[in-house]
Coordinates of C-alpha atoms and ligand atoms in Angstrom, one line a residue:
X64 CA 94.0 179.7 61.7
X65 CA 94.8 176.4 60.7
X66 CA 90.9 175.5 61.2
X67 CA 90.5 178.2 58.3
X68 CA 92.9 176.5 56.4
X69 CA 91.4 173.1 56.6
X70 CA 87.8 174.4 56.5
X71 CA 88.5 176.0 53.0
X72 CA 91.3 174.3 51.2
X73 CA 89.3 171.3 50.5
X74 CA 86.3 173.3 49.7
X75 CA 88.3 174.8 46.8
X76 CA 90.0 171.5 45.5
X77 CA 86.5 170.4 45.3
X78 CA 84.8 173.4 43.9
X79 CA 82.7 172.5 40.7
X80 CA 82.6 175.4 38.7
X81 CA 83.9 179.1 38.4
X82 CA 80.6 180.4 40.6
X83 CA 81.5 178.0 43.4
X84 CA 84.9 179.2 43.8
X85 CA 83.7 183.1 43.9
X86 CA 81.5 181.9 46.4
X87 CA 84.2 179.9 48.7
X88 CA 86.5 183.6 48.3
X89 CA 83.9 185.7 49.1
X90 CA 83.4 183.8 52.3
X91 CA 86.9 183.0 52.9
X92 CA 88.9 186.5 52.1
X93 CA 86.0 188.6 51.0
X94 CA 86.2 192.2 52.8
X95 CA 84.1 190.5 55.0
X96 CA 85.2 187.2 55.0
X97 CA 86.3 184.9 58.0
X98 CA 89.9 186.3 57.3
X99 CA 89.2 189.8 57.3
X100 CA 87.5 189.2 60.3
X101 CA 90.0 187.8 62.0
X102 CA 92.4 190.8 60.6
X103 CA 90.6 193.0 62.5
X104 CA 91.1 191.4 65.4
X105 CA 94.6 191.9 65.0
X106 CA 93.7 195.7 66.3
X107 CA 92.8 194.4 69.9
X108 CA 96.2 192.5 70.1
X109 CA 99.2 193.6 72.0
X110 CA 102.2 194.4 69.7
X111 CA 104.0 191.6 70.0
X112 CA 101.1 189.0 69.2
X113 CA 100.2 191.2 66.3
X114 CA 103.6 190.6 65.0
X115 CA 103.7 187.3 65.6
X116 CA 99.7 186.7 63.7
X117 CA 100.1 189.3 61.6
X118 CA 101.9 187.5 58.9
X119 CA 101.0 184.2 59.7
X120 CA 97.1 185.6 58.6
X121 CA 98.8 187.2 55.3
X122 CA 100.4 184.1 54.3
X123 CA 96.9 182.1 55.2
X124 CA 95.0 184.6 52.6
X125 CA 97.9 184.3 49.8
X126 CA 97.8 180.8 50.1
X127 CA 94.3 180.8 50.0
X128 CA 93.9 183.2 47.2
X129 CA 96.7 181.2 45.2
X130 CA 94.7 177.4 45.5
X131 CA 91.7 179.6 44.0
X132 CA 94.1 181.2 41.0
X133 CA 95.5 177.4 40.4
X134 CA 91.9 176.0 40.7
X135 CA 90.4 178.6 38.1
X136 CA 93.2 177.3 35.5
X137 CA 92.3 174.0 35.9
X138 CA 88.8 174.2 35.7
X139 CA 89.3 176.2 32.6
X140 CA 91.8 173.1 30.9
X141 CA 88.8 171.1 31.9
X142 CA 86.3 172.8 29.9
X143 CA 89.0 173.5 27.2
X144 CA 89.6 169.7 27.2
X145 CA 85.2 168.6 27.0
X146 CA 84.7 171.1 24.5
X147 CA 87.8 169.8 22.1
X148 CA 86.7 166.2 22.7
X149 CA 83.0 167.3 21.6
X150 CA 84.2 169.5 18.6
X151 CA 86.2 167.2 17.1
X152 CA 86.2 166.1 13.6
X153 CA 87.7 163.4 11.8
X154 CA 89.8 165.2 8.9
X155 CA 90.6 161.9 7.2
X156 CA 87.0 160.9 6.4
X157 CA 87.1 160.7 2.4
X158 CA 85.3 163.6 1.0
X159 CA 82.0 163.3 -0.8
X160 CA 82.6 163.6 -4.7
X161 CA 81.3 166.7 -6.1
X162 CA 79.2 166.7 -9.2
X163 CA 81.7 169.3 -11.4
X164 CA 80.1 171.3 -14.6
X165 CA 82.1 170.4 -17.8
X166 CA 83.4 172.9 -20.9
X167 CA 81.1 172.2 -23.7
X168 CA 82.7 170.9 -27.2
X169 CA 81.9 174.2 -28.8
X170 CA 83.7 176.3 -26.3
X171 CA 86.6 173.6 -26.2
X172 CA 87.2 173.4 -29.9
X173 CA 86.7 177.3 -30.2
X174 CA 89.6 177.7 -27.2
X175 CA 91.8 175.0 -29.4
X176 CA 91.2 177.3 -32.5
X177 CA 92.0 180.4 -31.0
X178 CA 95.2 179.1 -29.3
X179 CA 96.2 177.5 -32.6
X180 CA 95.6 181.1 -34.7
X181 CA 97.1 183.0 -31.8
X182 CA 100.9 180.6 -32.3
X183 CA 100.7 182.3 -35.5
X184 CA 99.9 185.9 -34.9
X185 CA 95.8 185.7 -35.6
X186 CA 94.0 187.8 -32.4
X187 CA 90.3 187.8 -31.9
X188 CA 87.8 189.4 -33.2
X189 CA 84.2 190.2 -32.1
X190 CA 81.4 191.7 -33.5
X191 CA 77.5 191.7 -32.5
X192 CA 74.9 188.9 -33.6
X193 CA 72.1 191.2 -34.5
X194 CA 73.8 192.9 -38.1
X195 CA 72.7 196.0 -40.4
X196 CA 72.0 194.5 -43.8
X197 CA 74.7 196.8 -44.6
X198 CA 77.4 194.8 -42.5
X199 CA 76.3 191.3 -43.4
X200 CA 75.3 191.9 -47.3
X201 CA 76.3 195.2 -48.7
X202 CA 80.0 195.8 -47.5
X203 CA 80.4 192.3 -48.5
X204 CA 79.9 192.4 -52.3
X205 CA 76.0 191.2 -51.9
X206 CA 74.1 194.0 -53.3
X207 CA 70.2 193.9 -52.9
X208 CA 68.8 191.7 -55.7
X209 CA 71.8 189.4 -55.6
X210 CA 70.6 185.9 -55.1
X211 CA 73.1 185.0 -52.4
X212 CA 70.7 186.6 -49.9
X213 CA 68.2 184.4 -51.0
X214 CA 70.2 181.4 -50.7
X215 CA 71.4 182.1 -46.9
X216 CA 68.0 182.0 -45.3
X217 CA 68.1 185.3 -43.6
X218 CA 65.8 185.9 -40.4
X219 CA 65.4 189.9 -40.6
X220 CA 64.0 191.5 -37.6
X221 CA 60.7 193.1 -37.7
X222 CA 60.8 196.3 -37.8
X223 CA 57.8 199.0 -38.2
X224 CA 57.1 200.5 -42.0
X225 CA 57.6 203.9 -39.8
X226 CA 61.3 203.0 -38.9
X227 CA 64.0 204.3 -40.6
X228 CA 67.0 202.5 -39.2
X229 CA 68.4 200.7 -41.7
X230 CA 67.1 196.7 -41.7
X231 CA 68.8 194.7 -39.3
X232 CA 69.4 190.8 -39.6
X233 CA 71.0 187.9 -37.5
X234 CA 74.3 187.4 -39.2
X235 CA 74.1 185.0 -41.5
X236 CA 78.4 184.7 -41.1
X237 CA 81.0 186.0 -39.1
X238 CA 82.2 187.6 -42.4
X239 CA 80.6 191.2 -41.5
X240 CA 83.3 191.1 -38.6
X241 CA 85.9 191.1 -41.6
X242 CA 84.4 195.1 -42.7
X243 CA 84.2 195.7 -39.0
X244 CA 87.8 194.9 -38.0
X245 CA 89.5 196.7 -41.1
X246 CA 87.1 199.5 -40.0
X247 CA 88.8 199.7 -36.5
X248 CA 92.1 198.8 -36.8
X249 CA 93.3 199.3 -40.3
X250 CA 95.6 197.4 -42.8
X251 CA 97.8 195.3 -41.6
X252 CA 95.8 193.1 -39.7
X253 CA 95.3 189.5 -38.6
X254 CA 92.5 188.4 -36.7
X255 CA 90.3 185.2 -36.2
X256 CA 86.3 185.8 -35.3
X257 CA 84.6 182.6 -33.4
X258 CA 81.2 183.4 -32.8
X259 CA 77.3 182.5 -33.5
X260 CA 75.4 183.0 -36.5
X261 CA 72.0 182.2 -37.8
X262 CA 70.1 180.8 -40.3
X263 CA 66.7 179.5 -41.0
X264 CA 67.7 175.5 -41.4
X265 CA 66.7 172.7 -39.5
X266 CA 68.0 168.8 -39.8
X267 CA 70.5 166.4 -38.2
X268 CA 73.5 168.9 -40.0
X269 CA 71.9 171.8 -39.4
X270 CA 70.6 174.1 -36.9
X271 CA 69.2 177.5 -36.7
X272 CA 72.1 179.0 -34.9
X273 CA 75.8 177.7 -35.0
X274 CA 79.3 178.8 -35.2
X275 CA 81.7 180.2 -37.2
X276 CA 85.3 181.2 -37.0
X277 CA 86.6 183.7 -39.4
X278 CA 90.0 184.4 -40.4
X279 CA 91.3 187.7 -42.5
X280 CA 94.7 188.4 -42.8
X281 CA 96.0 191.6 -44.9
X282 CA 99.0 192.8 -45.5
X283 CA 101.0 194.0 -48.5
X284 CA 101.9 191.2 -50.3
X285 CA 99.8 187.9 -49.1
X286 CA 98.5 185.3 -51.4
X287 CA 96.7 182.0 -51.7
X288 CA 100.2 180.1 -50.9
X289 CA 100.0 182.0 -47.5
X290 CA 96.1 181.1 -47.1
X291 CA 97.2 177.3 -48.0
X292 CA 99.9 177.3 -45.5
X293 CA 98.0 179.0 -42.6
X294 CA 95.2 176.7 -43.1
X295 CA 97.3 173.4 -43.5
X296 CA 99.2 174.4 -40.0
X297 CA 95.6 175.2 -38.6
X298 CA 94.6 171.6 -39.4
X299 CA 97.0 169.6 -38.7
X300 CA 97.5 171.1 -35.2
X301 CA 93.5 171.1 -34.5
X302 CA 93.2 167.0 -35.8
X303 CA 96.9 166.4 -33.5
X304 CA 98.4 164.5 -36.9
X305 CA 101.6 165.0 -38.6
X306 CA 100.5 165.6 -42.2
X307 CA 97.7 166.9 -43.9
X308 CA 96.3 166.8 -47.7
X309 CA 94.2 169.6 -48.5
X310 CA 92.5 169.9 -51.8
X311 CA 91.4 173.9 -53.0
X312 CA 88.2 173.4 -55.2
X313 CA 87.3 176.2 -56.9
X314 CA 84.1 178.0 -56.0
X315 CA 82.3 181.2 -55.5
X316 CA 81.5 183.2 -52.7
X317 CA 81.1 187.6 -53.4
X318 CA 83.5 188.2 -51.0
X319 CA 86.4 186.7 -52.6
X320 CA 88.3 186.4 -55.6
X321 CA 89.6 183.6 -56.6
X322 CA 87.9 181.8 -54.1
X323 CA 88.6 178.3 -52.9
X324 CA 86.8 175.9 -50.6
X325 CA 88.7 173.5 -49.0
X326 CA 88.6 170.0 -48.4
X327 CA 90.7 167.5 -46.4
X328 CA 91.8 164.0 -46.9
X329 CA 90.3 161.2 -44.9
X330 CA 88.9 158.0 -44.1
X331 CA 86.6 156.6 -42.7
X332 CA 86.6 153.4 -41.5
X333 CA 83.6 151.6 -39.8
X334 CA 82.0 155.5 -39.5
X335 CA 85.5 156.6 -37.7
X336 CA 86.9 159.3 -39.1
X337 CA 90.8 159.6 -39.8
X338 CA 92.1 162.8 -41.1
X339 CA 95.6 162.9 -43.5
X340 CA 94.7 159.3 -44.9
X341 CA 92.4 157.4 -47.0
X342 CA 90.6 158.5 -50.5
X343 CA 87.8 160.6 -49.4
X344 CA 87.3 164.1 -48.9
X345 CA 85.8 166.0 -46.3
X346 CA 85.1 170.1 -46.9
X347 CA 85.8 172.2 -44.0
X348 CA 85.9 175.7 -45.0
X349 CA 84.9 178.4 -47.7
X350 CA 88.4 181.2 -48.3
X351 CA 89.6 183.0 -51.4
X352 CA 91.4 186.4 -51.7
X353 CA 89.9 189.4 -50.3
X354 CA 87.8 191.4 -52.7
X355 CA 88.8 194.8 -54.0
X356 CA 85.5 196.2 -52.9
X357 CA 85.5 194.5 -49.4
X358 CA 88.6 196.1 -49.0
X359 CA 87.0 199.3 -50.0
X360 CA 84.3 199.0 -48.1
X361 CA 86.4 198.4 -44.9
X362 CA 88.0 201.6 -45.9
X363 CA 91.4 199.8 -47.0
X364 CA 92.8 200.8 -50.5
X365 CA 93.0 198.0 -52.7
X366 CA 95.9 198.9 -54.8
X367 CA 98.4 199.1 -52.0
X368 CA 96.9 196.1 -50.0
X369 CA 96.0 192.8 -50.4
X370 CA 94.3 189.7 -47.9
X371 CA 92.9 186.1 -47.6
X372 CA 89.7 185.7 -45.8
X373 CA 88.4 181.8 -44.7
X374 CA 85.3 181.1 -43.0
X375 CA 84.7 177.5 -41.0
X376 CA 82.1 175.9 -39.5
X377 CA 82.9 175.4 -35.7
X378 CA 80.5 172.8 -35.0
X379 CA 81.2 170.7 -38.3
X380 CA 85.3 170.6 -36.9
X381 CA 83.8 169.8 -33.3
X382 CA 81.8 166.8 -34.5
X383 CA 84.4 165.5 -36.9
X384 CA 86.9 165.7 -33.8
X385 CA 85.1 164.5 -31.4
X386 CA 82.7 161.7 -33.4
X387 CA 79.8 163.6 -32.8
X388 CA 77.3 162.4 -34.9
X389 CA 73.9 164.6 -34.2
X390 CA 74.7 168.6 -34.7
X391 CA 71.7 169.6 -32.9
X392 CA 72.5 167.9 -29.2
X393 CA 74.8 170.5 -28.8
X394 CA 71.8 172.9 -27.8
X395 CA 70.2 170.0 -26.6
X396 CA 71.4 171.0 -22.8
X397 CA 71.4 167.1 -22.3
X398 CA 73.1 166.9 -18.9
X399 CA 74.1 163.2 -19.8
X400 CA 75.1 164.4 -23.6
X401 CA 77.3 167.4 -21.2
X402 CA 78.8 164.4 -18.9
X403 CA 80.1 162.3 -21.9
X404 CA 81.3 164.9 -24.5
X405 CA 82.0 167.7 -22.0
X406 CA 85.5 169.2 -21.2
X407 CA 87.4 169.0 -17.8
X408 CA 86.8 172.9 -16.6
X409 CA 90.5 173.4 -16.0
X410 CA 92.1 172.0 -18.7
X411 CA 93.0 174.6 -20.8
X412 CA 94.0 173.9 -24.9
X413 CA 97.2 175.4 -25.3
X414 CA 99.8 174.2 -28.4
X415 CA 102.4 172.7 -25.8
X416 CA 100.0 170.8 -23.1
X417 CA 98.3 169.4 -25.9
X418 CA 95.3 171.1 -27.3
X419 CA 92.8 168.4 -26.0
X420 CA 93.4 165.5 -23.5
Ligands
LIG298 N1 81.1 183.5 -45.2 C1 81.2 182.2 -45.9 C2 80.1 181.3 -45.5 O1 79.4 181.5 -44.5 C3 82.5 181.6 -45.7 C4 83.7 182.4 -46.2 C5 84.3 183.3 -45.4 C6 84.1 182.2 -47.5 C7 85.4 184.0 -45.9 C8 85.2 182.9 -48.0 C9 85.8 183.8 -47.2 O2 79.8 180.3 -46.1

């Protein structure tokens, strides 16, 4: 027995892998393995040398069967321990820098406007690009023949002499969005409309499709003070400056009566703009006082409610902001125009993080 012994526990310390061992077991205290063997032979003994062998042969295949067991676990720790040392990474390695998308000026500035409106109770508005004459002209105090039409170079979409729907346009404004929100929700109201609108122009301050944002705000007793306040609070939080000088020019727009546009005070000094100082002017917006018939035709009664309206070019406030000088690289899709004047993608404008940093 101690032959057995010697003869096998070495084999197993020196075993190589998992298969080797099963081999050594089977051989060792397989059923018919040198052990069993000599367990059988236990049946020719006389009782008292079977008592004396008997567990002296037990103990041999426990201890046998145990230095396999402890054997198996350390062969596994040593393929545990080769494969960690060939999987392992170096997690301090700097990364590689990621090329990140930016938020272009327009949708920056038209975040900035909206969270500036919403501070003072303006929601938003939408309404669709592709307009019934009817939205963009009619409801809005431009009948037919009126020469307006002919001054906002209107691209009409074909239709076929067969058709009947009415003639559809690209909005020439976001002002049709002023007949469509009193449509849906009524007097009061107080909404802002950013959005694109189109018309057939094409130099460095003008392109065939920009933005708007309109404002509309009725209620039963507004007036052009509340128009003059909304607007100075809109500017002098969207130019980040303390004070403002706005200037109301008289003008004339169907929509609105009186109507105003409305210019800004300014400098500019070696072509950089400064707002609330200086002696020039700069003209932002178009605004006035609701028409009766707009009202009307939004299916509000003019003699028991009342409403300012404005209308601002989005792009014209980005580039003045931002020194911008070309209008038409914003739909350049410049990827190096993007990387200069673009937005970080998390940084959202809100009144009290600062609107842009
Ligand atoms: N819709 C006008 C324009 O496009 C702007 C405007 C809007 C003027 C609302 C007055 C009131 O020029």
């Amino acid at each position: 027995m101690d032959d057995l012994k010697e003869k096998y526990l070495p084999r197993i310390a020196d075993a190589l892998d998992e298969a080797a061992l099963e081999d050594i077991r089977l051989a060792a205290v397989g059923k018919k393995g040198e052990v069993a063997l000599k367990m059988r032979e236990l049946g020719q003994m006389d009782p008292t040398e079977r008592q004396i062998k008997g567990p002296i042969l037990n103990a041999l295949k426990n201890e046998i069967l145990s230095a396999i067991a402890a054997k198996k676990a350390g062969l596994a720790d040593t393929a545990l321990d080769a494969r960690l040392r060939s999987e392992w990474l170096d997690v301090t390695l700097p990364t590689r820098t990621r090329r990140r998308g930016t938020i272009h000026p327009l949708s920056q500035v038209t975040e900035e406007v909206t969270a500036i409106f919403a501070e003072m109770g303006f929601s938003v508005a939408e309404g669709p690009r592709i307009e019934t004459d009817w939205y963009n002209f009619d409801a809005l105090n431009i009948p037919s023949h009126h020469p307006a039409r002919a001054e906002m170079d209107t691209f009409y979409l074909n239709r076929a002499a067969s058709d009947d729907r009415p003639p559809h346009v690209l909005r020439t404004h976001t002002s049709p969005v002023q007949i469509r929100s009193m449509e849906s929700t009524g007097a009061p109201t107080r909404i802002i409309c950013p959005g694109g609108v189109y018309r057939a122009d094409y130099d460095q301050t003008h392109t065939p499709m920009f933005h708007q944002v309109e404002g509309l705000a009725i209620d039963k007793d507004i007036s052009m003070a509340n128009l003059k306040w909304v607007l100075e609070e809109f500017v002098k939080s969207y130019f980040e400056v303390d004070d403002v000088d706005l200037r109301f020019r008289a003008s004339h727009f169907p929509f609105t009566e009186p109507s105003a546009e409305v210019d800004i005070r300014c400098s500019w000094e070696n072509g950089n703009l400064k707002v609330g100082e200086g002696d020039d002017w700069l003209e932002i917006l178009g605004s006035g006082m609701v028409h009766p018939k707009v009202l009307q035709a939004g299916g509000i009664n003019p003699e028991e409610w009342q409403g300012f309206a404005f209308g601002m070019g989005i792009d014209r406030i980005a580039m003045l902001k931002y020194g911008i000088p070309d209008l038409r690289a914003f739909f350049d899709s410049d990827l190096r125009w993007l990387r200069h004047y673009g937005f970080e993608a998390l940084d959202v404008p809100t009144l009290h993080s600062g609107l842009s940093r």
